[in-house]
Structures are given as C-alpha cells and as structure tokens.
C-alpha cells in the first residue's frame, strides 16, 4: 500500500505490466560468455555460456529460480588438454528491486551441483545480479552476471555474463 513510483508514469497513466505478469511460473533461456577465475584462469580461456531456467514467482519481490547451465572453456594451447565444460544445476532465491523506471534490478544466490567434463562433480554456490526490462506483458529481457564457485575438491571458480528472455 506504499507508493513506490511505479503506480503511474509521468503522464498519469498506469505503466505496462512488469516481469511479474499474471502467471506464477515462467521459463527462460540465457546466452552469454563464461570466464574462468584464479588458478582456473591460468589453463583456460573464456568461451560460451548457455542456460535454461524456470522461475517460480512467490510474490512481486521474491522468486525461486531453478537453473540448468553449461559453461564452456577453451584450454590454452600450451596445455594440450581437452576443453573443459562445466554443467550446473542450481536452485536460487531471487530478490527483485523495483526502480522508478520500467527496469527492475535483481539479486540471486543459491547452491548447485557442478559436473565437469574433466574431473567429476562437486557442490558449489552462485551469486548473481542483473536487470529485467519488460518488452510486453508476456516477455521480459534479462541481462546479468553470475559468480560460480565449486566448493568440493576442485579449486575452480568462474563468472558468466548473459542476456536472457523470460516468458510469463
């Protein structure tokens, strides 16, 4: 019941629907780049990132996001090793922060299971942030960055930059 600047635009009319829409579940996909960090960066270079996810809207400010992603890395030629590929399945809690504009900001974090092409599986965590822009009442563009850290036996971490499309 507290005005937040989104009830009416500068002309006094109600703005278009935001990313929340009327449906509680929305699928999305993201494409971008994956960048190794730390010791992992010494043997690998950045490559492509792809993810599909499902967002379950709890209310206007909080979502649960189930994410299945694939981060591809290019091994440096000096190593002679195969390219590393890490698939992850994560469950994130997402907080949405409305702004006076049509763009909403978000912050998300959660645990995941990370499966490496070379080296087995480990648990991990990820933290991300980004922005969402509603293109229509049923389509939202998302862009963001996520930090991923494997916390098992592997000493690997990476970040991703991505652009996505969310249907609701």
mmCIF file of C-alpha atoms in Angstrom:
data_model
loop_
_atom_site.group_PDB
_atom_site.id
_atom_site.type_symbol
_atom_site.label_atom_id
_atom_site.label_comp_id
_atom_site.label_asym_id
_atom_site.label_seq_id
_atom_site.Cartn_x
_atom_site.Cartn_y
_atom_site.Cartn_z
ATOM 1 C CA UNK A 1 0.000 0.000 0.000
ATOM 2 C CA UNK A 2 3.026 2.334 -0.009
ATOM 3 C CA UNK A 3 3.561 4.200 -3.326
ATOM 4 C CA UNK A 4 6.849 3.238 -4.957
ATOM 5 C CA UNK A 5 6.774 5.454 -8.038
ATOM 6 C CA UNK A 6 5.510 2.687 -10.328
ATOM 7 C CA UNK A 7 1.780 3.200 -9.866
ATOM 8 C CA UNK A 8 1.600 5.958 -12.510
ATOM 9 C CA UNK A 9 4.014 7.266 -15.124
ATOM 10 C CA UNK A 10 4.803 10.956 -15.745
ATOM 11 C CA UNK A 11 1.617 11.322 -17.849
ATOM 12 C CA UNK A 12 -0.550 9.936 -15.024
ATOM 13 C CA UNK A 13 -1.315 6.644 -16.749
ATOM 14 C CA UNK A 14 -0.553 3.204 -15.380
ATOM 15 C CA UNK A 15 2.667 1.737 -16.885
ATOM 16 C CA UNK A 16 2.664 -1.595 -18.758
ATOM 17 C CA UNK A 17 2.855 -4.816 -16.747
ATOM 18 C CA UNK A 18 6.282 -5.683 -15.381
ATOM 19 C CA UNK A 19 8.067 -9.023 -15.402
ATOM 20 C CA UNK A 20 5.751 -10.428 -12.737
ATOM 21 C CA UNK A 21 2.775 -10.821 -15.082
ATOM 22 C CA UNK A 22 -0.210 -12.938 -14.025
ATOM 23 C CA UNK A 23 1.418 -16.389 -14.209
ATOM 24 C CA UNK A 24 3.395 -17.837 -11.327
ATOM 25 C CA UNK A 25 5.816 -19.875 -13.485
ATOM 26 C CA UNK A 26 7.916 -18.666 -16.406
ATOM 27 C CA UNK A 27 10.596 -20.437 -18.464
ATOM 28 C CA UNK A 28 13.593 -18.571 -19.840
ATOM 29 C CA UNK A 29 16.876 -19.080 -21.635
ATOM 30 C CA UNK A 30 20.152 -17.187 -21.439
ATOM 31 C CA UNK A 31 23.200 -16.988 -23.680
ATOM 32 C CA UNK A 32 26.479 -15.266 -22.968
ATOM 33 C CA UNK A 33 30.078 -15.915 -22.018
ATOM 34 C CA UNK A 34 31.849 -17.858 -19.258
ATOM 35 C CA UNK A 35 35.133 -16.528 -17.826
ATOM 36 C CA UNK A 36 37.488 -18.591 -15.606
ATOM 37 C CA UNK A 37 38.942 -17.025 -12.451
ATOM 38 C CA UNK A 38 42.035 -17.602 -10.291
ATOM 39 C CA UNK A 39 44.052 -20.766 -10.852
ATOM 40 C CA UNK A 40 41.444 -21.986 -13.349
ATOM 41 C CA UNK A 41 42.227 -18.895 -15.479
ATOM 42 C CA UNK A 42 45.867 -19.996 -15.895
ATOM 43 C CA UNK A 43 44.873 -23.003 -18.010
ATOM 44 C CA UNK A 44 41.576 -21.907 -19.558
ATOM 45 C CA UNK A 45 40.170 -19.043 -21.585
ATOM 46 C CA UNK A 46 36.634 -17.666 -21.842
ATOM 47 C CA UNK A 47 34.056 -19.270 -24.083
ATOM 48 C CA UNK A 48 30.273 -19.572 -24.428
ATOM 49 C CA UNK A 49 27.621 -19.915 -21.710
ATOM 50 C CA UNK A 50 24.072 -21.181 -22.174
ATOM 51 C CA UNK A 51 21.329 -21.735 -19.594
ATOM 52 C CA UNK A 52 17.662 -22.605 -19.356
ATOM 53 C CA UNK A 53 15.677 -21.964 -16.223
ATOM 54 C CA UNK A 54 12.285 -21.851 -14.664
ATOM 55 C CA UNK A 55 11.216 -19.001 -12.396
ATOM 56 C CA UNK A 56 8.525 -19.553 -9.798
ATOM 57 C CA UNK A 57 7.115 -16.200 -8.641
ATOM 58 C CA UNK A 58 6.421 -16.206 -4.897
ATOM 59 C CA UNK A 59 5.237 -12.573 -4.868
ATOM 60 C CA UNK A 60 6.163 -9.252 -6.522
ATOM 61 C CA UNK A 61 9.555 -9.141 -4.794
ATOM 62 C CA UNK A 62 10.750 -12.760 -4.439
ATOM 63 C CA UNK A 63 11.207 -15.683 -6.847
ATOM 64 C CA UNK A 64 12.677 -19.176 -6.824
ATOM 65 C CA UNK A 65 14.803 -19.948 -9.883
ATOM 66 C CA UNK A 66 15.832 -23.465 -10.975
ATOM 67 C CA UNK A 67 18.749 -23.138 -13.401
ATOM 68 C CA UNK A 68 20.470 -25.631 -15.714
ATOM 69 C CA UNK A 69 23.577 -24.084 -17.287
ATOM 70 C CA UNK A 70 26.520 -25.079 -19.445
ATOM 71 C CA UNK A 71 29.797 -23.134 -19.267
ATOM 72 C CA UNK A 72 32.352 -23.991 -21.969
ATOM 73 C CA UNK A 73 36.006 -23.012 -21.552
ATOM 74 C CA UNK A 74 38.837 -23.143 -24.094
ATOM 75 C CA UNK A 75 42.058 -24.730 -22.889
ATOM 76 C CA UNK A 76 45.162 -22.751 -23.708
ATOM 77 C CA UNK A 77 47.216 -24.392 -26.454
ATOM 78 C CA UNK A 78 50.225 -24.918 -24.181
ATOM 79 C CA UNK A 79 48.305 -27.410 -22.022
ATOM 80 C CA UNK A 80 47.251 -29.711 -24.862
ATOM 81 C CA UNK A 81 44.204 -30.752 -22.796
ATOM 82 C CA UNK A 82 40.591 -31.076 -23.871
ATOM 83 C CA UNK A 83 38.339 -28.073 -23.465
ATOM 84 C CA UNK A 84 36.727 -28.007 -20.023
ATOM 85 C CA UNK A 85 32.954 -27.904 -19.866
ATOM 86 C CA UNK A 86 31.018 -27.429 -16.626
ATOM 87 C CA UNK A 87 27.309 -28.203 -16.390
ATOM 88 C CA UNK A 88 25.496 -26.933 -13.323
ATOM 89 C CA UNK A 89 22.084 -27.387 -11.774
ATOM 90 C CA UNK A 90 21.266 -24.660 -9.234
ATOM 91 C CA UNK A 91 18.345 -23.574 -7.091
ATOM 92 C CA UNK A 92 18.415 -19.838 -6.374
ATOM 93 C CA UNK A 93 16.416 -17.432 -4.268
ATOM 94 C CA UNK A 94 15.916 -14.186 -6.194
ATOM 95 C CA UNK A 95 15.031 -10.765 -4.762
ATOM 96 C CA UNK A 96 13.598 -8.182 -7.173
ATOM 97 C CA UNK A 97 14.128 -4.460 -6.567
ATOM 98 C CA UNK A 98 11.727 -2.161 -8.441
ATOM 99 C CA UNK A 99 13.004 1.180 -9.703
ATOM 100 C CA UNK A 100 11.068 4.285 -10.776
ATOM 101 C CA UNK A 101 11.702 3.223 -14.397
ATOM 102 C CA UNK A 102 10.475 0.118 -16.234
ATOM 103 C CA UNK A 103 13.760 -1.657 -15.387
ATOM 104 C CA UNK A 104 13.778 -3.826 -12.264
ATOM 105 C CA UNK A 105 17.025 -4.983 -10.638
ATOM 106 C CA UNK A 106 17.559 -8.424 -9.122
ATOM 107 C CA UNK A 107 19.959 -10.227 -6.815
ATOM 108 C CA UNK A 108 20.018 -14.019 -6.572
ATOM 109 C CA UNK A 109 22.034 -16.722 -4.844
ATOM 110 C CA UNK A 110 21.879 -20.426 -4.185
ATOM 111 C CA UNK A 111 23.568 -23.811 -4.050
ATOM 112 C CA UNK A 112 24.187 -26.062 -7.008
ATOM 113 C CA UNK A 113 25.784 -29.226 -8.304
ATOM 114 C CA UNK A 114 28.598 -28.703 -10.810
ATOM 115 C CA UNK A 115 29.618 -31.528 -13.161
ATOM 116 C CA UNK A 116 32.907 -31.074 -15.016
ATOM 117 C CA UNK A 117 33.695 -32.832 -18.297
ATOM 118 C CA UNK A 118 37.175 -33.473 -16.883
ATOM 119 C CA UNK A 119 37.296 -34.112 -13.141
ATOM 120 C CA UNK A 120 33.914 -35.254 -11.825
ATOM 121 C CA UNK A 121 31.237 -33.430 -9.827
ATOM 122 C CA UNK A 122 31.340 -31.048 -6.876
ATOM 123 C CA UNK A 123 28.840 -28.941 -4.967
ATOM 124 C CA UNK A 124 29.042 -25.216 -5.450
ATOM 125 C CA UNK A 125 27.399 -21.870 -4.933
ATOM 126 C CA UNK A 126 26.496 -18.995 -7.205
ATOM 127 C CA UNK A 127 25.643 -15.347 -6.675
ATOM 128 C CA UNK A 128 24.250 -13.131 -9.403
ATOM 129 C CA UNK A 129 22.777 -9.743 -10.141
ATOM 130 C CA UNK A 130 21.196 -8.079 -13.119
ATOM 131 C CA UNK A 131 18.289 -6.174 -14.584
ATOM 132 C CA UNK A 132 14.957 -7.020 -16.181
ATOM 133 C CA UNK A 133 13.103 -4.977 -18.783
ATOM 134 C CA UNK A 134 9.510 -5.861 -19.770
ATOM 135 C CA UNK A 135 9.127 -5.799 -23.545
ATOM 136 C CA UNK A 136 5.462 -6.850 -23.392
ATOM 137 C CA UNK A 137 3.067 -8.236 -20.772
ATOM 138 C CA UNK A 138 4.330 -11.765 -21.589
ATOM 139 C CA UNK A 139 8.018 -11.180 -22.443
ATOM 140 C CA UNK A 140 10.896 -9.765 -20.387
ATOM 141 C CA UNK A 141 14.539 -9.245 -21.347
ATOM 142 C CA UNK A 142 17.115 -10.028 -18.646
ATOM 143 C CA UNK A 143 20.806 -9.289 -18.510
ATOM 144 C CA UNK A 144 23.179 -10.045 -15.707
ATOM 145 C CA UNK A 145 26.349 -11.526 -14.275
ATOM 146 C CA UNK A 146 26.827 -14.558 -12.019
ATOM 147 C CA UNK A 147 29.779 -15.736 -9.927
ATOM 148 C CA UNK A 148 30.152 -19.524 -9.549
ATOM 149 C CA UNK A 149 32.418 -21.270 -7.023
ATOM 150 C CA UNK A 150 32.920 -25.027 -6.775
ATOM 151 C CA UNK A 151 33.381 -25.827 -3.075
ATOM 152 C CA UNK A 152 34.226 -29.520 -3.206
ATOM 153 C CA UNK A 153 37.632 -30.922 -4.159
ATOM 154 C CA UNK A 154 38.018 -28.629 -7.169
ATOM 155 C CA UNK A 155 39.552 -25.196 -6.822
ATOM 156 C CA UNK A 156 37.604 -23.649 -9.674
ATOM 157 C CA UNK A 157 35.542 -20.528 -9.975
ATOM 158 C CA UNK A 158 34.195 -18.590 -12.915
ATOM 159 C CA UNK A 159 31.772 -15.820 -13.772
ATOM 160 C CA UNK A 160 29.237 -15.538 -16.545
ATOM 161 C CA UNK A 161 27.801 -12.567 -18.420
ATOM 162 C CA UNK A 162 24.470 -13.281 -20.082
ATOM 163 C CA UNK A 163 21.407 -11.954 -21.869
ATOM 164 C CA UNK A 164 18.128 -13.805 -21.485
ATOM 165 C CA UNK A 165 14.478 -13.914 -22.446
ATOM 166 C CA UNK A 166 11.758 -14.738 -19.887
ATOM 167 C CA UNK A 167 8.215 -15.755 -20.864
ATOM 168 C CA UNK A 168 5.382 -15.358 -18.386
#
